Each structure stands twice: as structure tokens, then as C-alpha cells.
C-alpha positions as protocol buffer text, in pm:
chain_id: "A"
residue {
  index: 1
  type: MET
  ca { x: -1264 y: 81 z: -5308 }
}
residue {
  index: 2
  type: ARG
  ca { x: -1027 y: -187 z: -5306 }
}
residue {
  index: 3
  type: ILE
  ca { x: -1081 y: -550 z: -5415 }
}
residue {
  index: 4
  type: LEU
  ca { x: -934 y: -909 z: -5379 }
}
residue {
  index: 5
  type: LEU
  ca { x: -1006 y: -1136 z: -5654 }
}
residue {
  index: 6
  type: VAL
  ca { x: -900 y: -1509 z: -5572 }
}
residue {
  index: 7
  type: GLU
  ca { x: -908 y: -1715 z: -5892 }
}
residue {
  index: 8
  type: ASP
  ca { x: -688 y: -1994 z: -6026 }
}
residue {
  index: 9
  type: HIS
  ca { x: -770 y: -2001 z: -6379 }
}
residue {
  index: 10
  type: LEU
  ca { x: -560 y: -1722 z: -6476 }
}
residue {
  index: 11
  type: GLN
  ca { x: -776 y: -1598 z: -6822 }
}
residue {
  index: 12
  type: LEU
  ca { x: -1091 y: -1576 z: -6615 }
}
residue {
  index: 13
  type: ALA
  ca { x: -837 y: -1398 z: -6353 }
}
residue {
  index: 14
  type: GLU
  ca { x: -724 y: -1139 z: -6583 }
}
residue {
  index: 15
  type: SER
  ca { x: -1059 y: -1037 z: -6764 }
}
residue {
  index: 16
  type: VAL
  ca { x: -1253 y: -990 z: -6448 }
}
residue {
  index: 17
  type: ALA
  ca { x: -994 y: -772 z: -6278 }
}
residue {
  index: 18
  type: GLN
  ca { x: -936 y: -572 z: -6622 }
}
residue {
  index: 19
  type: THR
  ca { x: -1341 y: -552 z: -6629 }
}
residue {
  index: 20
  type: LEU
  ca { x: -1306 y: -445 z: -6239 }
}
residue {
  index: 21
  type: ARG
  ca { x: -1021 y: -207 z: -6285 }
}
residue {
  index: 22
  type: ALA
  ca { x: -1209 y: -70 z: -6567 }
}
residue {
  index: 23
  type: ALA
  ca { x: -1479 y: 48 z: -6363 }
}
residue {
  index: 24
  type: GLY
  ca { x: -1250 y: 196 z: -6128 }
}
residue {
  index: 25
  type: TRP
  ca { x: -1195 y: -16 z: -5886 }
}
residue {
  index: 26
  type: THR
  ca { x: -840 y: -133 z: -5744 }
}
residue {
  index: 27
  type: VAL
  ca { x: -787 y: -493 z: -5759 }
}
residue {
  index: 28
  type: ASP
  ca { x: -532 y: -738 z: -5591 }
}
residue {
  index: 29
  type: VAL
  ca { x: -544 y: -1084 z: -5796 }
}
residue {
  index: 30
  type: LEU
  ca { x: -407 y: -1363 z: -5644 }
}
residue {
  index: 31
  type: HIS
  ca { x: -432 y: -1738 z: -5700 }
}
residue {
  index: 32
  type: ASP
  ca { x: -408 y: -1954 z: -5425 }
}
residue {
  index: 33
  type: GLY
  ca { x: -638 y: -1972 z: -5081 }
}
residue {
  index: 34
  type: VAL
  ca { x: -288 y: -1971 z: -4880 }
}
residue {
  index: 35
  type: ALA
  ca { x: -224 y: -1623 z: -5051 }
}
residue {
  index: 36
  type: ALA
  ca { x: -560 y: -1555 z: -5020 }
}
residue {
  index: 37
  type: ASP
  ca { x: -641 y: -1619 z: -4671 }
}
residue {
  index: 38
  type: LEU
  ca { x: -280 y: -1418 z: -4549 }
}
residue {
  index: 39
  type: ALA
  ca { x: -366 y: -1103 z: -4786 }
}
residue {
  index: 40
  type: LEU
  ca { x: -740 y: -1100 z: -4592 }
}
residue {
  index: 41
  type: ALA
  ca { x: -557 y: -1152 z: -4261 }
}
residue {
  index: 42
  type: SER
  ca { x: -331 y: -846 z: -4317 }
}
residue {
  index: 43
  type: GLU
  ca { x: -470 y: -596 z: -4633 }
}
residue {
  index: 44
  type: ASP
  ca { x: -800 y: -402 z: -4587 }
}
residue {
  index: 45
  type: TYR
  ca { x: -1042 y: -478 z: -4887 }
}
residue {
  index: 46
  type: ALA
  ca { x: -1388 y: -350 z: -4912 }
}
residue {
  index: 47
  type: LEU
  ca { x: -1488 y: -695 z: -5088 }
}
residue {
  index: 48
  type: ALA
  ca { x: -1352 y: -1015 z: -5164 }
}
residue {
  index: 49
  type: ILE
  ca { x: -1399 y: -1264 z: -5464 }
}
residue {
  index: 50
  type: LEU
  ca { x: -1359 y: -1597 z: -5412 }
}
residue {
  index: 51
  type: ASP
  ca { x: -1342 y: -1923 z: -5644 }
}
residue {
  index: 52
  type: VAL
  ca { x: -1470 y: -2218 z: -5429 }
}
residue {
  index: 53
  type: GLY
  ca { x: -1186 y: -2467 z: -5647 }
}
residue {
  index: 54
  type: LEU
  ca { x: -832 y: -2251 z: -5505 }
}
residue {
  index: 55
  type: PRO
  ca { x: -551 y: -2483 z: -5449 }
}
residue {
  index: 56
  type: ARG
  ca { x: -400 y: -2525 z: -5105 }
}
residue {
  index: 57
  type: LEU
  ca { x: -679 y: -2411 z: -4926 }
}
residue {
  index: 58
  type: ASP
  ca { x: -1045 y: -2371 z: -5102 }
}
residue {
  index: 59
  type: GLY
  ca { x: -1251 y: -2075 z: -5085 }
}
residue {
  index: 60
  type: PHE
  ca { x: -1476 y: -2232 z: -4853 }
}
residue {
  index: 61
  type: GLN
  ca { x: -1204 y: -2303 z: -4624 }
}
residue {
  index: 62
  type: VAL
  ca { x: -1071 y: -1917 z: -4664 }
}
residue {
  index: 63
  type: LEU
  ca { x: -1408 y: -1798 z: -4594 }
}
residue {
  index: 64
  type: ALA
  ca { x: -1481 y: -1950 z: -4270 }
}
residue {
  index: 65
  type: SER
  ca { x: -1120 y: -1860 z: -4175 }
}
residue {
  index: 66
  type: LEU
  ca { x: -1203 y: -1505 z: -4259 }
}
residue {
  index: 67
  type: ARG
  ca { x: -1536 y: -1518 z: -4071 }
}
residue {
  index: 68
  type: GLY
  ca { x: -1379 y: -1687 z: -3779 }
}
residue {
  index: 69
  type: ARG
  ca { x: -1165 y: -1352 z: -3730 }
}
residue {
  index: 70
  type: GLY
  ca { x: -1435 y: -1174 z: -3704 }
}
residue {
  index: 71
  type: LYS
  ca { x: -1415 y: -999 z: -4058 }
}
residue {
  index: 72
  type: THR
  ca { x: -1762 y: -882 z: -4183 }
}
residue {
  index: 73
  type: LEU
  ca { x: -1645 y: -774 z: -4556 }
}
residue {
  index: 74
  type: PRO
  ca { x: -1897 y: -854 z: -4811 }
}
residue {
  index: 75
  type: VAL
  ca { x: -1765 y: -1196 z: -5030 }
}
residue {
  index: 76
  type: LEU
  ca { x: -1897 y: -1273 z: -5329 }
}
residue {
  index: 77
  type: MET
  ca { x: -1780 y: -1640 z: -5409 }
}
residue {
  index: 78
  type: LEU
  ca { x: -1787 y: -1794 z: -5764 }
}
residue {
  index: 79
  type: THR
  ca { x: -1787 y: -2180 z: -5836 }
}
residue {
  index: 80
  type: ALA
  ca { x: -1838 y: -2450 z: -6160 }
}
residue {
  index: 81
  type: ARG
  ca { x: -2039 y: -2645 z: -5902 }
}
residue {
  index: 82
  type: SER
  ca { x: -2412 y: -2685 z: -5963 }
}
residue {
  index: 83
  type: GLU
  ca { x: -2505 y: -2878 z: -5641 }
}
residue {
  index: 84
  type: VAL
  ca { x: -2769 y: -2678 z: -5414 }
}
residue {
  index: 85
  type: SER
  ca { x: -2574 y: -2796 z: -5089 }
}
residue {
  index: 86
  type: ASP
  ca { x: -2226 y: -2654 z: -5202 }
}
residue {
  index: 87
  type: ARG
  ca { x: -2422 y: -2290 z: -5217 }
}
residue {
  index: 88
  type: VAL
  ca { x: -2594 y: -2366 z: -4898 }
}
residue {
  index: 89
  type: HIS
  ca { x: -2228 y: -2455 z: -4720 }
}
residue {
  index: 90
  type: GLY
  ca { x: -2108 y: -2114 z: -4842 }
}
residue {
  index: 91
  type: LEU
  ca { x: -2418 y: -1916 z: -4741 }
}
residue {
  index: 92
  type: ASN
  ca { x: -2423 y: -2119 z: -4391 }
}
residue {
  index: 93
  type: LEU
  ca { x: -2022 y: -1996 z: -4360 }
}
residue {
  index: 94
  type: GLY
  ca { x: -2086 y: -1624 z: -4424 }
}
residue {
  index: 95
  type: ALA
  ca { x: -2102 y: -1554 z: -4832 }
}
residue {
  index: 96
  type: ASP
  ca { x: -2311 y: -1295 z: -4937 }
}
residue {
  index: 97
  type: ASP
  ca { x: -2354 y: -1378 z: -5258 }
}
residue {
  index: 98
  type: TYR
  ca { x: -2281 y: -1660 z: -5542 }
}
residue {
  index: 99
  type: LEU
  ca { x: -2200 y: -1643 z: -5908 }
}
residue {
  index: 100
  type: ALA
  ca { x: -2165 y: -1981 z: -6136 }
}
residue {
  index: 101
  type: LYS
  ca { x: -1929 y: -2013 z: -6383 }
}
residue {
  index: 102
  type: PRO
  ca { x: -1982 y: -1925 z: -6693 }
}
residue {
  index: 103
  type: PHE
  ca { x: -2049 y: -1602 z: -6617 }
}
residue {
  index: 104
  type: GLU
  ca { x: -2139 y: -1237 z: -6787 }
}
residue {
  index: 105
  type: LEU
  ca { x: -1853 y: -1011 z: -6679 }
}
residue {
  index: 106
  type: ALA
  ca { x: -2148 y: -766 z: -6658 }
}
residue {
  index: 107
  type: GLU
  ca { x: -2358 y: -960 z: -6438 }
}
residue {
  index: 108
  type: LEU
  ca { x: -2017 y: -995 z: -6217 }
}
residue {
  index: 109
  type: GLU
  ca { x: -1957 y: -592 z: -6227 }
}
residue {
  index: 110
  type: ALA
  ca { x: -2350 y: -572 z: -6105 }
}
residue {
  index: 111
  type: ARG
  ca { x: -2316 y: -782 z: -5798 }
}
residue {
  index: 112
  type: VAL
  ca { x: -2011 y: -612 z: -5717 }
}
residue {
  index: 113
  type: LYS
  ca { x: -2209 y: -323 z: -5727 }
}
residue {
  index: 114
  type: ALA
  ca { x: -2495 y: -422 z: -5520 }
}
residue {
  index: 115
  type: LEU
  ca { x: -2290 y: -574 z: -5214 }
}
residue {
  index: 116
  type: LEU
  ca { x: -2097 y: -279 z: -5203 }
}
residue {
  index: 117
  type: ARG
  ca { x: -2366 y: -30 z: -5202 }
}
residue {
  index: 118
  type: ARG
  ca { x: -2530 y: -242 z: -4933 }
}
residue {
  index: 119
  type: SER
  ca { x: -2186 y: -272 z: -4753 }
}
residue {
  index: 120
  type: VAL
  ca { x: -2090 y: 55 z: -4743 }
}
residue {
  index: 121
  type: ALA
  ca { x: -2415 y: 225 z: -4796 }
}
residue {
  index: 122
  type: GLY
  ca { x: -2672 y: 22 z: -4599 }
}
residue {
  index: 123
  type: GLY
  ca { x: -2789 y: -32 z: -4952 }
}
residue {
  index: 124
  type: GLU
  ca { x: -2845 y: 330 z: -5045 }
}
residue {
  index: 125
  type: ARG
  ca { x: -2750 y: 452 z: -5385 }
}
residue {
  index: 126
  type: GLN
  ca { x: -2614 y: 792 z: -5305 }
}
residue {
  index: 127
  type: GLN
  ca { x: -2351 y: 898 z: -5033 }
}
residue {
  index: 128
  type: ARG
  ca { x: -2360 y: 1252 z: -4902 }
}
residue {
  index: 129
  type: CYS
  ca { x: -2160 y: 1501 z: -4718 }
}
residue {
  index: 130
  type: GLY
  ca { x: -2316 y: 1813 z: -4729 }
}
residue {
  index: 131
  type: ALA
  ca { x: -2320 y: 1951 z: -5138 }
}
residue {
  index: 132
  type: LEU
  ca { x: -2106 y: 1646 z: -5191 }
}
residue {
  index: 133
  type: VAL
  ca { x: -2312 y: 1358 z: -5361 }
}
residue {
  index: 134
  type: HIS
  ca { x: -2151 y: 998 z: -5426 }
}
residue {
  index: 135
  type: ASP
  ca { x: -2365 y: 804 z: -5679 }
}
residue {
  index: 136
  type: LEU
  ca { x: -2251 y: 465 z: -5561 }
}
residue {
  index: 137
  type: ASP
  ca { x: -2398 y: 272 z: -5887 }
}
residue {
  index: 138
  type: ALA
  ca { x: -2246 y: 540 z: -6166 }
}
residue {
  index: 139
  type: ARG
  ca { x: -1888 y: 553 z: -5928 }
}
residue {
  index: 140
  type: ARG
  ca { x: -1889 y: 949 z: -5982 }
}
residue {
  index: 141
  type: PHE
  ca { x: -1927 y: 1211 z: -5764 }
}
residue {
  index: 142
  type: SER
  ca { x: -2092 y: 1574 z: -5808 }
}
residue {
  index: 143
  type: LEU
  ca { x: -2049 y: 1897 z: -5610 }
}
residue {
  index: 144
  type: ALA
  ca { x: -2353 y: 2159 z: -5545 }
}
residue {
  index: 145
  type: GLY
  ca { x: -2517 y: 1944 z: -5896 }
}
residue {
  index: 146
  type: GLU
  ca { x: -2207 y: 2019 z: -6082 }
}
residue {
  index: 147
  type: PRO
  ca { x: -1988 y: 1713 z: -6247 }
}
residue {
  index: 148
  type: LEU
  ca { x: -1678 y: 1680 z: -5987 }
}
residue {
  index: 149
  type: SER
  ca { x: -1365 y: 1552 z: -6237 }
}
residue {
  index: 150
  type: LEU
  ca { x: -1109 y: 1321 z: -6029 }
}
residue {
  index: 151
  type: THR
  ca { x: -834 y: 1102 z: -6147 }
}
residue {
  index: 152
  type: SER
  ca { x: -917 y: 720 z: -6051 }
}
residue {
  index: 153
  type: ARG
  ca { x: -636 y: 744 z: -5689 }
}
residue {
  index: 154
  type: GLU
  ca { x: -826 y: 1059 z: -5636 }
}
residue {
  index: 155
  type: GLN
  ca { x: -1152 y: 945 z: -5638 }
}
residue {
  index: 156
  type: ALA
  ca { x: -1032 y: 618 z: -5434 }
}
residue {
  index: 157
  type: VAL
  ca { x: -920 y: 872 z: -5167 }
}
residue {
  index: 158
  type: LEU
  ca { x: -1265 y: 1052 z: -5178 }
}
residue {
  index: 159
  type: GLU
  ca { x: -1457 y: 713 z: -5195 }
}
residue {
  index: 160
  type: ALA
  ca { x: -1271 y: 624 z: -4868 }
}
residue {
  index: 161
  type: LEU
  ca { x: -1346 y: 912 z: -4673 }
}
residue {
  index: 162
  type: ILE
  ca { x: -1724 y: 966 z: -4815 }
}
residue {
  index: 163
  type: ALA
  ca { x: -1784 y: 623 z: -4652 }
}
residue {
  index: 164
  type: ARG
  ca { x: -1666 y: 711 z: -4336 }
}
residue {
  index: 165
  type: PRO
  ca { x: -1863 y: 981 z: -4230 }
}
residue {
  index: 166
  type: GLY
  ca { x: -1706 y: 1166 z: -3899 }
}
residue {
  index: 167
  type: ARG
  ca { x: -1404 y: 909 z: -3840 }
}
residue {
  index: 168
  type: VAL
  ca { x: -1092 y: 1043 z: -3923 }
}
residue {
  index: 169
  type: MET
  ca { x: -892 y: 797 z: -4168 }
}
residue {
  index: 170
  type: SER
  ca { x: -498 y: 785 z: -4105 }
}
residue {
  index: 171
  type: LYS
  ca { x: -224 y: 801 z: -4454 }
}
residue {
  index: 172
  type: ASP
  ca { x: -156 y: 446 z: -4435 }
}
residue {
  index: 173
  type: GLN
  ca { x: -554 y: 372 z: -4427 }
}
residue {
  index: 174
  type: LEU
  ca { x: -600 y: 578 z: -4734 }
}
residue {
  index: 175
  type: ALA
  ca { x: -278 y: 449 z: -4888 }
}
residue {
  index: 176
  type: ALA
  ca { x: -409 y: 87 z: -4807 }
}
residue {
  index: 177
  type: GLN
  ca { x: -735 y: 195 z: -5014 }
}
residue {
  index: 178
  type: VAL
  ca { x: -560 y: 331 z: -5314 }
}
residue {
  index: 179
  type: PHE
  ca { x: -245 y: 74 z: -5377 }
}
residue {
  index: 180
  type: GLY
  ca { x: -258 y: -274 z: -5467 }
}
residue {
  index: 181
  type: LEU
  ca { x: -57 y: -516 z: -5353 }
}
residue {
  index: 182
  type: ASP
  ca { x: 193 y: -497 z: -5662 }
}
residue {
  index: 183
  type: GLN
  ca { x: 236 y: -98 z: -5587 }
}
residue {
  index: 184
  type: ASP
  ca { x: 457 y: 93 z: -5341 }
}
residue {
  index: 185
  type: ALA
  ca { x: 179 y: 192 z: -5122 }
}
residue {
  index: 186
  type: SER
  ca { x: 301 y: 565 z: -5061 }
}
residue {
  index: 187
  type: ALA
  ca { x: 135 y: 758 z: -4722 }
}
residue {
  index: 188
  type: ASP
  ca { x: 297 y: 1057 z: -4861 }
}
residue {
  index: 189
  type: ALA
  ca { x: 147 y: 1052 z: -5190 }
}
residue {
  index: 190
  type: ILE
  ca { x: -191 y: 1054 z: -4996 }
}
residue {
  index: 191
  type: GLU
  ca { x: -73 y: 1411 z: -4885 }
}
residue {
  index: 192
  type: ILE
  ca { x: -73 y: 1512 z: -5302 }
}
residue {
  index: 193
  type: TYR
  ca { x: -441 y: 1370 z: -5347 }
}
residue {
  index: 194
  type: ILE
  ca { x: -588 y: 1573 z: -5025 }
}
residue {
  index: 195
  type: HIS
  ca { x: -421 y: 1859 z: -5137 }
}
residue {
  index: 196
  type: ARG
  ca { x: -546 y: 1842 z: -5529 }
}
residue {
  index: 197
  type: LEU
  ca { x: -916 y: 1733 z: -5316 }
}
residue {
  index: 198
  type: ARG
  ca { x: -924 y: 2016 z: -5149 }
}
residue {
  index: 199
  type: LYS
  ca { x: -879 y: 2262 z: -5441 }
}
residue {
  index: 200
  type: LYS
  ca { x: -1130 y: 2059 z: -5669 }
}
residue {
  index: 201
  type: LEU
  ca { x: -1411 y: 2091 z: -5339 }
}
residue {
  index: 202
  type: GLU
  ca { x: -1332 y: 2467 z: -5252 }
}
residue {
  index: 203
  type: GLY
  ca { x: -1630 y: 2682 z: -5250 }
}
residue {
  index: 204
  type: GLY
  ca { x: -1858 y: 2369 z: -5255 }
}
residue {
  index: 205
  type: ALA
  ca { x: -1957 y: 2338 z: -4862 }
}
residue {
  index: 206
  type: VAL
  ca { x: -1750 y: 2068 z: -4774 }
}
residue {
  index: 207
  type: ARG
  ca { x: -1405 y: 2068 z: -4666 }
}
residue {
  index: 208
  type: ILE
  ca { x: -1104 y: 1777 z: -4538 }
}
residue {
  index: 209
  type: VAL
  ca { x: -984 y: 1841 z: -4219 }
}
residue {
  index: 210
  type: THR
  ca { x: -678 y: 1792 z: -4100 }
}
residue {
  index: 211
  type: PHE
  ca { x: -590 y: 1631 z: -3689 }
}
residue {
  index: 212
  type: ARG
  ca { x: -232 y: 1685 z: -3726 }
}
residue {
  index: 213
  type: GLY
  ca { x: -57 y: 1307 z: -3628 }
}
residue {
  index: 214
  type: LEU
  ca { x: -414 y: 1155 z: -3685 }
}
residue {
  index: 215
  type: GLY
  ca { x: -538 y: 1221 z: -4075 }
}
residue {
  index: 216
  type: TYR
  ca { x: -811 y: 1308 z: -4220 }
}
residue {
  index: 217
  type: LEU
  ca { x: -1214 y: 1357 z: -4220 }
}
residue {
  index: 218
  type: LEU
  ca { x: -1459 y: 1512 z: -4478 }
}
residue {
  index: 219
  type: GLU
  ca { x: -1676 y: 1719 z: -4277 }
}
residue {
  index: 220
  type: ALA
  ca { x: -1981 y: 1960 z: -4444 }
}
residue {
  index: 221
  type: VAL
  ca { x: -1915 y: 2344 z: -4395 }
}
residue {
  index: 222
  type: ASP
  ca { x: -2245 y: 2513 z: -4263 }
}
residue {
  index: 223
  type: GLU
  ca { x: -2292 y: 2834 z: -4469 }
}
């Protein structure tokens, strides 16, 4: 799960990013609305966190541009404004949730989890593929009832695959979920993570299938 955080208060942005990364998400951090608009137009995100008071383009303008392109990813707005009219304006533009400053980082993390749960699993707390179960709240996988030990990048690849049942994902699509803007996205590295995941899934009645030239698909295996 890759998240875009757009906040011009540098210290707050760093604190929020650290919290989200510690929870296992890949987080890109930007500090102005124009950069955010460009990133949202070109990158693949599961969720965006937008401050309302951004330089160059404010959060409302970024949100309007995003929805104008038909993008439906969930958006959490951060605001220091207390006026109800501002919150109504943001919700009417397509915001999914609002959080007023100052806020507790634990509350922000909980709201992010809730938005992602609704977005990727229709509100369910678990995703399943055969014997493989993904607990969305704890962000843990289990296989046949046993915890599955994964690195953060293996986790990101498996989350992307289980969130798209029956759908082939290319190496580039998977790399976009694993690597942030400040990292070298390597489609070849995805092969390594897929190889490791296959070993960890062995004997668990679930497998990753390769479609040559297209990508990978996660599927349950009939026993």
C-alpha cells in the first residue's frame, strides 16, 4: 500500500511519515500542491493525505483536479480551519474524511486503516485467497492459520496481489506499490520478491502464477 502525504509543515510531515512507515506503508512526502497534482496524475497510490493550506495549489484544488480525472482513491484532508463550511466544501469535492489539527498520530493511523479497509476490501477486516488471510487492521498475513513472516517489501507485493483477486499485475504495477518516489523502482527486483513469496507459500494451497509478458496473479489451489 503506497500513500501520498502532502503537508507543507516539515516537522509535522516527518512525524506523520515516520508513523505510517513504522506501520508498514510506503509513503511519499511532498510539500506543495503543484507537486502533489503531478504525482497524483502519474503515480499509483492507495490513499492520499492532503493538507488544505498548501502553497501554489491548495488542498481543495488538488482534490478537485484528482476527482476531475476520475480517480477514486480515498483522500483524507488535514486542516487547521474549524469552519464547517470548509469541511462541507471538501466533502462536496470528494474528500473521504477530515482530520482537524492538532491531532494524535494514533488517530490519523486509525483513520488511514479505516479508509484503506473500505477502499480495498469493501469494509471487511480480512482479505482471503484460499488458505491465505490478510488481516487489514493488524496488517499481517497468515497461511493455514499460521503467521507468515514477511519483509516489508514482500508484504507490499503480497498486499497488492491479494487486493486484486483474479487480476494479473505487471512488474511495473507491483514496483509502483513497493518503491517510493525517492527510491529506484526496479521491475527486476519484483522477480526476487515473487521468488521468495512462492517459497513461503509452498504447501499452503495458494500460489502466484506467472503470465509471461504480462505479470503475476495470486490464486487458490484446489486440493
